[in-house]
XYZ file of C-alpha atoms in Angstrom:
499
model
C 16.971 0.565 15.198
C 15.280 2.811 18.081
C 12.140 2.970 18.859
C 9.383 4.638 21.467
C 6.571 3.998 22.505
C 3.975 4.126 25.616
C 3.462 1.200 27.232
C -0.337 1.083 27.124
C -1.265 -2.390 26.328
C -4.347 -2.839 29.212
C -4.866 0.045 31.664
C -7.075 0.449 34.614
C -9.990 2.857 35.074
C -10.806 4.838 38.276
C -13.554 1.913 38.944
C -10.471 -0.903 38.575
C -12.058 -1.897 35.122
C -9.565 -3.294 32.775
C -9.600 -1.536 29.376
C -8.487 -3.154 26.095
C -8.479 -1.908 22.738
C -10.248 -4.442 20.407
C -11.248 -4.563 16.855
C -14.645 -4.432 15.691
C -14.428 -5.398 11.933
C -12.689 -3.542 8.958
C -13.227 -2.767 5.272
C -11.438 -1.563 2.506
C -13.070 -0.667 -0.815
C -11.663 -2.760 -4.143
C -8.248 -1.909 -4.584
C -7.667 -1.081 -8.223
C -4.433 -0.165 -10.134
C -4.430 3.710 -10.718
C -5.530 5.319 -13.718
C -8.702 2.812 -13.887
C -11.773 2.321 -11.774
C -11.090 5.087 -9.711
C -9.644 7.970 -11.963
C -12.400 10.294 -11.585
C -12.743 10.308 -7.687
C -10.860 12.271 -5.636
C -8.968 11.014 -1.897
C -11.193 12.212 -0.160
C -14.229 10.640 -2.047
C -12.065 7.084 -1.935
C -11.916 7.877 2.120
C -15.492 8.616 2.112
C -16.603 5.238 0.015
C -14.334 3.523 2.565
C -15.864 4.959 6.098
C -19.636 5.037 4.880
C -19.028 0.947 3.728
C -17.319 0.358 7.369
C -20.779 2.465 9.159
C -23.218 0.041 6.313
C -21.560 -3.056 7.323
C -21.304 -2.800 11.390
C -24.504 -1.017 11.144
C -23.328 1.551 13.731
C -24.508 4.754 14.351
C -21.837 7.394 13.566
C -22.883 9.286 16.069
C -21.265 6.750 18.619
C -17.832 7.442 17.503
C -15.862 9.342 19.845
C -12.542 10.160 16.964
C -11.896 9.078 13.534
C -8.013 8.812 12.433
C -7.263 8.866 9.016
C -4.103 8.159 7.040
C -2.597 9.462 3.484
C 0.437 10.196 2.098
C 0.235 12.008 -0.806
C -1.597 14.792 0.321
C -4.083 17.149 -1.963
C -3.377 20.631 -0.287
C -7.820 20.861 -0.531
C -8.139 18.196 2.292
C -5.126 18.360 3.883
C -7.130 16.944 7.076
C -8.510 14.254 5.005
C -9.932 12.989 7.907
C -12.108 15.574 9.114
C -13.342 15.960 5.600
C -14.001 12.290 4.314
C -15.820 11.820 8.392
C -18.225 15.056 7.956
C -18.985 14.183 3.993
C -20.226 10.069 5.473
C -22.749 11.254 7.752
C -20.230 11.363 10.425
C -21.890 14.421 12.784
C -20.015 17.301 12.640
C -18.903 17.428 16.510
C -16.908 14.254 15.786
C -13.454 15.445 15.970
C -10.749 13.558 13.661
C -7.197 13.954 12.161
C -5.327 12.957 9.537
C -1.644 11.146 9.604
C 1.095 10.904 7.088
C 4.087 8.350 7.566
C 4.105 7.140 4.631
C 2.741 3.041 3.951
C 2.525 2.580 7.550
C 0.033 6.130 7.907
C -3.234 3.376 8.853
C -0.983 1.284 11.307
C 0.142 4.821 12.630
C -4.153 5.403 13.211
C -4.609 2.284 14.620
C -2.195 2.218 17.186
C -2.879 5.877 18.046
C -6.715 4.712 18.520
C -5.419 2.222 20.686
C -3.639 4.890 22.585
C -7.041 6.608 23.166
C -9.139 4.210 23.870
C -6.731 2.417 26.259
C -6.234 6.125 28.207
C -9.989 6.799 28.552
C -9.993 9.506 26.250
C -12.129 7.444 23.871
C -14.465 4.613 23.809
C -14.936 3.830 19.892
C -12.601 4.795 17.175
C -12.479 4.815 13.580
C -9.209 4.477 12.228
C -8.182 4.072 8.000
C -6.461 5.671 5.131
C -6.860 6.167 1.707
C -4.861 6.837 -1.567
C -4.937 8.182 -5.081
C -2.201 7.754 -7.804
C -4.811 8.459 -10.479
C -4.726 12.352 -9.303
C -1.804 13.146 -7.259
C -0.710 17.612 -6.937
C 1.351 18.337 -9.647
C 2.995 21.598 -8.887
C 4.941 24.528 -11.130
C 8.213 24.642 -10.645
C 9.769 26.674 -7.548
C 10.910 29.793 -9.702
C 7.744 29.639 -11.368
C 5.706 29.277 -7.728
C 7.954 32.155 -6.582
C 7.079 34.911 -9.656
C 3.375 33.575 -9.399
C 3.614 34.851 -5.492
C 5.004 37.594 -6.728
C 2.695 38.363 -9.333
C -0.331 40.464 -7.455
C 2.439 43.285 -6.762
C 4.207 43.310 -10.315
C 0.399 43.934 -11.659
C 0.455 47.196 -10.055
C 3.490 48.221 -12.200
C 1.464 47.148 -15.439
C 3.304 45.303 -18.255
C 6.948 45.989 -17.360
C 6.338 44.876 -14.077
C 4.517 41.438 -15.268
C 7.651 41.324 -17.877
C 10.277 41.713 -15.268
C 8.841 38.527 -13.527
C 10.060 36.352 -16.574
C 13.305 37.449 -15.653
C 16.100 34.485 -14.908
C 13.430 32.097 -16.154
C 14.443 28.802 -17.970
C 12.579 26.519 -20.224
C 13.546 23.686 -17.646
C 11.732 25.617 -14.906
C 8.083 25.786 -16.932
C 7.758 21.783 -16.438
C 5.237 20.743 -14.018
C 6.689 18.822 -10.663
C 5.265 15.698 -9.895
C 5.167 14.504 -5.634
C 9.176 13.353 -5.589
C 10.396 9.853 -6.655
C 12.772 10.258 -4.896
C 13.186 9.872 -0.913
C 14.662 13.656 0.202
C 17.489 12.150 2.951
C 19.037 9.941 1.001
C 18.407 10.735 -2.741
C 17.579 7.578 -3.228
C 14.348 6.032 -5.622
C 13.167 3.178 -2.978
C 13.597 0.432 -6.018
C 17.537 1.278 -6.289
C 16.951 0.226 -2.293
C 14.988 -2.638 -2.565
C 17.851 -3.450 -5.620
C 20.672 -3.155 -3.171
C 18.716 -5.048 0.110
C 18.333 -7.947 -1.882
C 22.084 -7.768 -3.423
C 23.191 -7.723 0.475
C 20.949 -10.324 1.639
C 21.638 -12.923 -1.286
C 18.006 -12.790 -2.321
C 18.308 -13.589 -6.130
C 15.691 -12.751 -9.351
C 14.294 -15.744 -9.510
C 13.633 -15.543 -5.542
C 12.071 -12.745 -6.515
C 9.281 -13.768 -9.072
C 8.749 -17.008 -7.342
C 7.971 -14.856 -4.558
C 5.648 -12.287 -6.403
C 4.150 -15.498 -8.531
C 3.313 -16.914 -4.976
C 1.763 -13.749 -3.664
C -0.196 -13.172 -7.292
C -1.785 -17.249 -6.743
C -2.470 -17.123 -3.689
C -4.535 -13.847 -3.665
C -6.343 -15.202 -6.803
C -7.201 -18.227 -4.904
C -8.817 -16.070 -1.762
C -10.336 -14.217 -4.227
C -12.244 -17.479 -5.613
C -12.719 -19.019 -2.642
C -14.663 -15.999 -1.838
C -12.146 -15.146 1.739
C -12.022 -11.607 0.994
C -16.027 -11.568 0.486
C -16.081 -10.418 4.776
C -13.478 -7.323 3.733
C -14.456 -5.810 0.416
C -17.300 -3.665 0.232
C -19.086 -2.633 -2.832
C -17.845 0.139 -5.292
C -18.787 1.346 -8.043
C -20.911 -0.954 -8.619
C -17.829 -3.715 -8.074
C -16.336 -6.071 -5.544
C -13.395 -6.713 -8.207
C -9.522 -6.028 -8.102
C -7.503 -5.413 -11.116
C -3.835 -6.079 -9.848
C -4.521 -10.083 -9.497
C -2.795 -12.033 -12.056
C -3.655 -15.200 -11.051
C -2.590 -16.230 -14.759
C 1.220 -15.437 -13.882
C 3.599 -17.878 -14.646
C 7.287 -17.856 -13.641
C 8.306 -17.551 -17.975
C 6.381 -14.133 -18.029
C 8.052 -12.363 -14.828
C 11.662 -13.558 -15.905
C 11.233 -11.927 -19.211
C 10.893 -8.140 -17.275
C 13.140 -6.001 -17.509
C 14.717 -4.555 -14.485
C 13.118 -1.293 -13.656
C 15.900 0.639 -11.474
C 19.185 -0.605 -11.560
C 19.681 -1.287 -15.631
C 20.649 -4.220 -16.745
C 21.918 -6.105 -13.849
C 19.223 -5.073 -11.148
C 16.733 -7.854 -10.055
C 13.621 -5.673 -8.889
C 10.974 -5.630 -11.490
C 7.517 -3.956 -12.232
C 6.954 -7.676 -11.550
C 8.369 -8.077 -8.167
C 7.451 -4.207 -7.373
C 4.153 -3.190 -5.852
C 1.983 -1.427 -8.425
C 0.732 1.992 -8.162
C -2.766 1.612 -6.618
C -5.673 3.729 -5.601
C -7.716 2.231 -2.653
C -9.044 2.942 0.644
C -9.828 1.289 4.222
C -11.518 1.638 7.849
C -11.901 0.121 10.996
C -13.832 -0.112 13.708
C -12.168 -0.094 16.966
C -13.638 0.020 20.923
C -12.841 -0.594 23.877
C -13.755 -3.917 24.864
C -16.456 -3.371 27.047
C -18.094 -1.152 25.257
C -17.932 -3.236 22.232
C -20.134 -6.082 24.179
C -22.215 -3.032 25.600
C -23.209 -2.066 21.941
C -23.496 -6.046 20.713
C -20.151 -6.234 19.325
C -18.396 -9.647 19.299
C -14.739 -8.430 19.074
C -12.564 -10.387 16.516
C -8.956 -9.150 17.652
C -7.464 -7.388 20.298
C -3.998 -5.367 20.184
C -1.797 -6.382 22.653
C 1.542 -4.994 22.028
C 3.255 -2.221 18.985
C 6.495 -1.147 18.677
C 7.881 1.327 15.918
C 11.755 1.671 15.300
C 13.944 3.912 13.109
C 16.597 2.760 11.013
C 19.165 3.843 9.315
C 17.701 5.260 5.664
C 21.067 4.736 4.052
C 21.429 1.261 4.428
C 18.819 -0.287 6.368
C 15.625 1.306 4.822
C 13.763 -1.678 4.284
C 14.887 -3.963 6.886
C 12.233 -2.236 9.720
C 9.930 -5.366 9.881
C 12.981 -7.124 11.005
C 13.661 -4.728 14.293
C 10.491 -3.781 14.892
C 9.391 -7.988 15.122
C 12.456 -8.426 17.843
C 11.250 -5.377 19.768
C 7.928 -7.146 19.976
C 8.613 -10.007 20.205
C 11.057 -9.472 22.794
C 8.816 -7.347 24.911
C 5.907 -9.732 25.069
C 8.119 -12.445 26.318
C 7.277 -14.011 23.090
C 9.143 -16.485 20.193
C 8.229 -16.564 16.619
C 6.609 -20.330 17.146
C 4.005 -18.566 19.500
C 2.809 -16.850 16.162
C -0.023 -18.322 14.164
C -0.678 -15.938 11.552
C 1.838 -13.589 9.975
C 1.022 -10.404 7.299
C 3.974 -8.543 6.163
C 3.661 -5.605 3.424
C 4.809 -6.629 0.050
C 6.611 -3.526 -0.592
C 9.178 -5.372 -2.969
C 9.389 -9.382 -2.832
C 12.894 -8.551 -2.485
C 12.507 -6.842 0.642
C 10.457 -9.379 2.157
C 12.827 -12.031 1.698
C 15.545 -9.932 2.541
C 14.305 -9.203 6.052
C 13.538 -13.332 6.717
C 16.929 -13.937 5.562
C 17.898 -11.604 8.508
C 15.545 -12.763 10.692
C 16.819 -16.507 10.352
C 20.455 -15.504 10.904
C 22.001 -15.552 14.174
C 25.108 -13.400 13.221
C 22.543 -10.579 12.087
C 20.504 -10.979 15.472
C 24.068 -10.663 17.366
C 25.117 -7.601 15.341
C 21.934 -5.779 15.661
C 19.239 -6.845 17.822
C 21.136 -7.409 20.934
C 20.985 -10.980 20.450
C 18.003 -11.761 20.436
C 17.001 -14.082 17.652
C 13.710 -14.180 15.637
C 14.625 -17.500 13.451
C 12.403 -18.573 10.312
C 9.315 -17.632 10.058
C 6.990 -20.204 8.204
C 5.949 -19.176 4.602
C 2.816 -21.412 5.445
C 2.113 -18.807 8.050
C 2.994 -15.566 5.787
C 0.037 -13.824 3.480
C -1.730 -17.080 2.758
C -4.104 -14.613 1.158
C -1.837 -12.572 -1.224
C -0.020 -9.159 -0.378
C 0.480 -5.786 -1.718
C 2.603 -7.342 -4.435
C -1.071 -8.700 -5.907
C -3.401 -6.739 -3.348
C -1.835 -3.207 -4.861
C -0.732 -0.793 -2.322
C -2.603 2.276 -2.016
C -0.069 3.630 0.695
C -2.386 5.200 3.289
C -4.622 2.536 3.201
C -2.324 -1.053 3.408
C -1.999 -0.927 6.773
C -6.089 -1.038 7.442
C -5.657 -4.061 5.040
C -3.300 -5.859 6.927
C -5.341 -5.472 10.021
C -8.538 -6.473 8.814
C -7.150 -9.873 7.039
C -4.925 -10.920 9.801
C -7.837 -10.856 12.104
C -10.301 -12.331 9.839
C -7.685 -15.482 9.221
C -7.487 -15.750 13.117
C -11.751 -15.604 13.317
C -11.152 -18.538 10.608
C -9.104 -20.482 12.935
C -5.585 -19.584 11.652
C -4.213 -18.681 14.863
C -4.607 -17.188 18.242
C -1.978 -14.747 18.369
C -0.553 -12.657 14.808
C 1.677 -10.344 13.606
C 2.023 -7.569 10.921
C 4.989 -6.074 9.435
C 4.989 -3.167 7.943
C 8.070 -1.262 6.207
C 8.007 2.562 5.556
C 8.484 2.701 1.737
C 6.927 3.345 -1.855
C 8.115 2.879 -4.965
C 7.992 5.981 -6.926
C 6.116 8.900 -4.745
C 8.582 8.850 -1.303
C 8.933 10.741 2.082
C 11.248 10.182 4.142
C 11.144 6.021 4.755
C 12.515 6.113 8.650
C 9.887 4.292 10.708
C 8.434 0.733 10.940
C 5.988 -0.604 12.934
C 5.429 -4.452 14.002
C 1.938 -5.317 16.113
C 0.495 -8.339 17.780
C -2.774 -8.901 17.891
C -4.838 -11.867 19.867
C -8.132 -13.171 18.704
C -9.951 -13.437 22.248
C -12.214 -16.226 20.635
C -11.378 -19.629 19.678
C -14.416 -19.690 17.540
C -15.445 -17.719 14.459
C -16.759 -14.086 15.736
C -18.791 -11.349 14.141
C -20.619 -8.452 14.810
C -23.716 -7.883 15.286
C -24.054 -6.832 11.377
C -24.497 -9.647 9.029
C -20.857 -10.350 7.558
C -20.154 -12.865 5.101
C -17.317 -15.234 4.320
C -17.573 -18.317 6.033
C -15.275 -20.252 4.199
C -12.136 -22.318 5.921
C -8.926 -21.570 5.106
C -7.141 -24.288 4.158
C -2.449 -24.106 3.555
C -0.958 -22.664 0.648
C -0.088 -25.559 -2.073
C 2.847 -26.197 -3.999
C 5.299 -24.945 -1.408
C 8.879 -25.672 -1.724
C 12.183 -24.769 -0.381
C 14.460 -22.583 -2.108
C 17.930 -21.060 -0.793
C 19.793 -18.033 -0.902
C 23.580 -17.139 -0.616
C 24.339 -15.521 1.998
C 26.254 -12.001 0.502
C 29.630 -11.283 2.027
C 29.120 -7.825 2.923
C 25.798 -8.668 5.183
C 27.896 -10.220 7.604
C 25.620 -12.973 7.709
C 26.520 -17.146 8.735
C 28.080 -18.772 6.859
C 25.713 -21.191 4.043
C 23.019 -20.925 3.235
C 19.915 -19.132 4.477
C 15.932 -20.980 3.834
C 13.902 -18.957 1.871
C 10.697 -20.096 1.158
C 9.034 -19.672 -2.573
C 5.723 -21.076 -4.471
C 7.508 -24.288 -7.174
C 5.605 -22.471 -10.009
C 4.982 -25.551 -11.965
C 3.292 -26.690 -8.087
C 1.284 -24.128 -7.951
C -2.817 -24.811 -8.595
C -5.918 -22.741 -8.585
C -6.628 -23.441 -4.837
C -4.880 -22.607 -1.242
């Protein structure tokens, strides 16, 4: 994979004062599975909930910001600058400027790291950075002949009835159905589940690896939830604080009797192993550091280094996390030991384990990442809190998730320095997956941190229970060592109400 980037990690002002982009605090709204809590509101509306809950709890004064960024990926044509719209409809003042980006799941990580960019250049001092997504109204279009006669239309009603009549002309019955956003990515052809399907085939990541996996992610985020961790994150909506996606009642029996979902019958990605389709939101406050302790800010994170890469769409869609972690890695003279807290998006469990399967293997890091390599990460390390696979993944907004919790488990003592990983994909609604983006970020306190708003969630974190050690064959045609490669899973029968 290639990748680009500036090298803006802490820059010097005319005065010699060192600037460093920090993190404030971050929010997200529940996330809830589409077609429920949230199937009357519109993006936008999700974006606004999201950025007026982020202003509420930091108490700051809109007024202050100098740019808001905003993510999305399925994109309503009304608010195609989502951004702009969701900032002026919060109470954001209107000379605030702001703008909107789409790359698909990692569209928040995209803001982010652009805020960084500004704030670390002098060209801003406080940022807002999030995204948002809908599944429970998404554009549905005519069809292209249709679209075309419709264009058309204004001028054939000048010629009366024959003219309107001669528009139906070369119609077919197949072109009067309605066009959902495309399930399909437009490069390759390819539905990102057949991908996911033939990553883990390659990687020797089996079914049950899979569920175990997914059962692990569903547990542990219904054990955060309890424990009241993601009380500091949530803000109220709708009257709720609840998320509909947790099935913290999963056992191993009920994902092993799913079906497989896109290669049928021998596939091993399931609806249960998938990421759901899931309308959400998030928002974060970022500064530069010394305006953040100007304002009374108590930073809890502070982004040292990003890289993005682009791989191969063919046959290395979903393995971005993996070259985008060595680029980082690499460039912050770093080793995966130096790493106290890991998030990685749960696009697919299958995905997941397929990239720390490559990650572990030193005839992968040889053939592809110059050498260098990354070796095991600890599953005692990865989403102790649940992922996307339990989370949901509203696309636009993940990213702002994985932010926010990575920092808030290094304010609880998890770590000093973490990582996210986040691959380019969706399951059915897909652009083109090419980019993936890896960050670390340091907590610059070795105590807990807050704002200067009242936040919440004081609990400890304590390590994920019922771990075991599973193992996965290594495939033939992944070129990988020889034996057998550690991937780590939740013993479902191990597994208790508690982290």
């Amino acid at each position: 994979g290639q990748y680009s980037r500036p090298r803006l990690f802490v820059l010097p002002t005319m005065s010699g004062a060192v600037r460093k982009a920090v993190l404030v605090d971050g929010c997200r709204i529940p996330f809830n599975l589409s077609g429920t809590v949230y199937q009357k509101d519109l993006g936008v509306e999700l974006a606004q909930k999201s950025l007026k809950g982020l202003m509420t709890k930091t108490a700051m004064d809109p007024a202050l910001v100098d740019y808001v960024l905003y993510g999305t990926v399925i994109q309503e044509p009304k608010t195609s600058n989502i951004a702009r719209e969701a900032s002026i409809n919060s109470g954001f003042p209107s000379n605030v400027p702001g703008h909107t980006v789409t790359q698909a799941c990692i569209s928040a990580n995209q803001c982010f790291t652009t805020g960084a960019e500004k704030i670390l250049s002098g060209q801003a001092d406080v940022v807002v950075a999030g995204g948002c997504e809908t599944f429970s109204d998404v554009p549905i279009r005519f069809s292209r002949p249709v679209r075309q006669r419709l264009i058309k239309a204004p001028k054939a009603m000048k010629k009366g009835a024959a003219g309107l009549l001669g528009l139906t002309k070369g119609l077919k019955m197949k072109d009067l159905a309605p066009e959902a956003p495309a399930i399909a990515n437009y490069t390759t052809g390819e539905v990102m589940g057949h991908s996911a399907d033939r990553l883990s085939a390659r990687f020797g990541v089996s079914r049950a690896d899979q569920d175990a996996f997914s059962l692990r992610s569903h547990h542990n985020a219904a054990a955060a939830t309890e424990a009241g961790l993601y009380e500091d994150e949530i803000v109220r909506t709708n009257g709720i604080t609840s998320e509909n996606n947790i099935k913290g009642g999963s056992t191993m029996e009920k994902l092993q009797s799913l079906k497989p979902a896109f290669i049928k019958p021998h596939g091993t990605v399931t609806a249960g192993n998938a990421s759901a389709l899931t309308d959400g939101a998030s928002a974060m406050l970022m500064m530069n550091e010394a305006r953040a302790l100007e304002l009374g800010y108590t930073p809890k994170s502070i982004l040292r280094s990003w890289a993005y890469v682009a791989c191969d769409p063919f046959e290395d869609l979903l393995l971005g996390p993996t070259y985008a972690i060595a680029k980082v890695l690499k460039e912050m003279n770093l080793s995966i030991a130096d790493i106290g807290v890991i998030e990685i998006h749960e696009a697919f469990a299958g995905q997941v384990l397929s990239n720390l399967v490559a990650m572990e293997s030193k005839k992968f890091a040889d053939d592809h990442l110059d050498g260098f390599h990354i070796g095991e990460l600890p599953m005692d390390k990865i989403n102790t809190l649940g992922g996307s696979l339990s989370l949901g993944h509203p696309f636009g907004a993940t990213g702002g998730r994985l932010v926010t919790t990575a920092s808030n488990r290094m304010v609880r003592g998890e770590g000093k320095v973490r990582i996210g990983m986040c691959s380019e994909m969706s399951r059915r609604f897909s652009p083109a997956p090419l980019t993936f983006c890896a960050r670390t970020i340091a907590n610059p306190h070795s105590t807990r941190s807050s704002p200067r708003a009242p936040t919440g969630g004081s609990a400890t974190l304590a390590s994920s229970s019922g771990m075991v050690t599973t193992r996965a064959k290594s495939a033939k045609q992944s070129g990988l060592t020889k034996g057998r490669s550690r991937v780590g899973c939740v013993n479902p029968n191990a597994v208790s109400g508690h982290l």
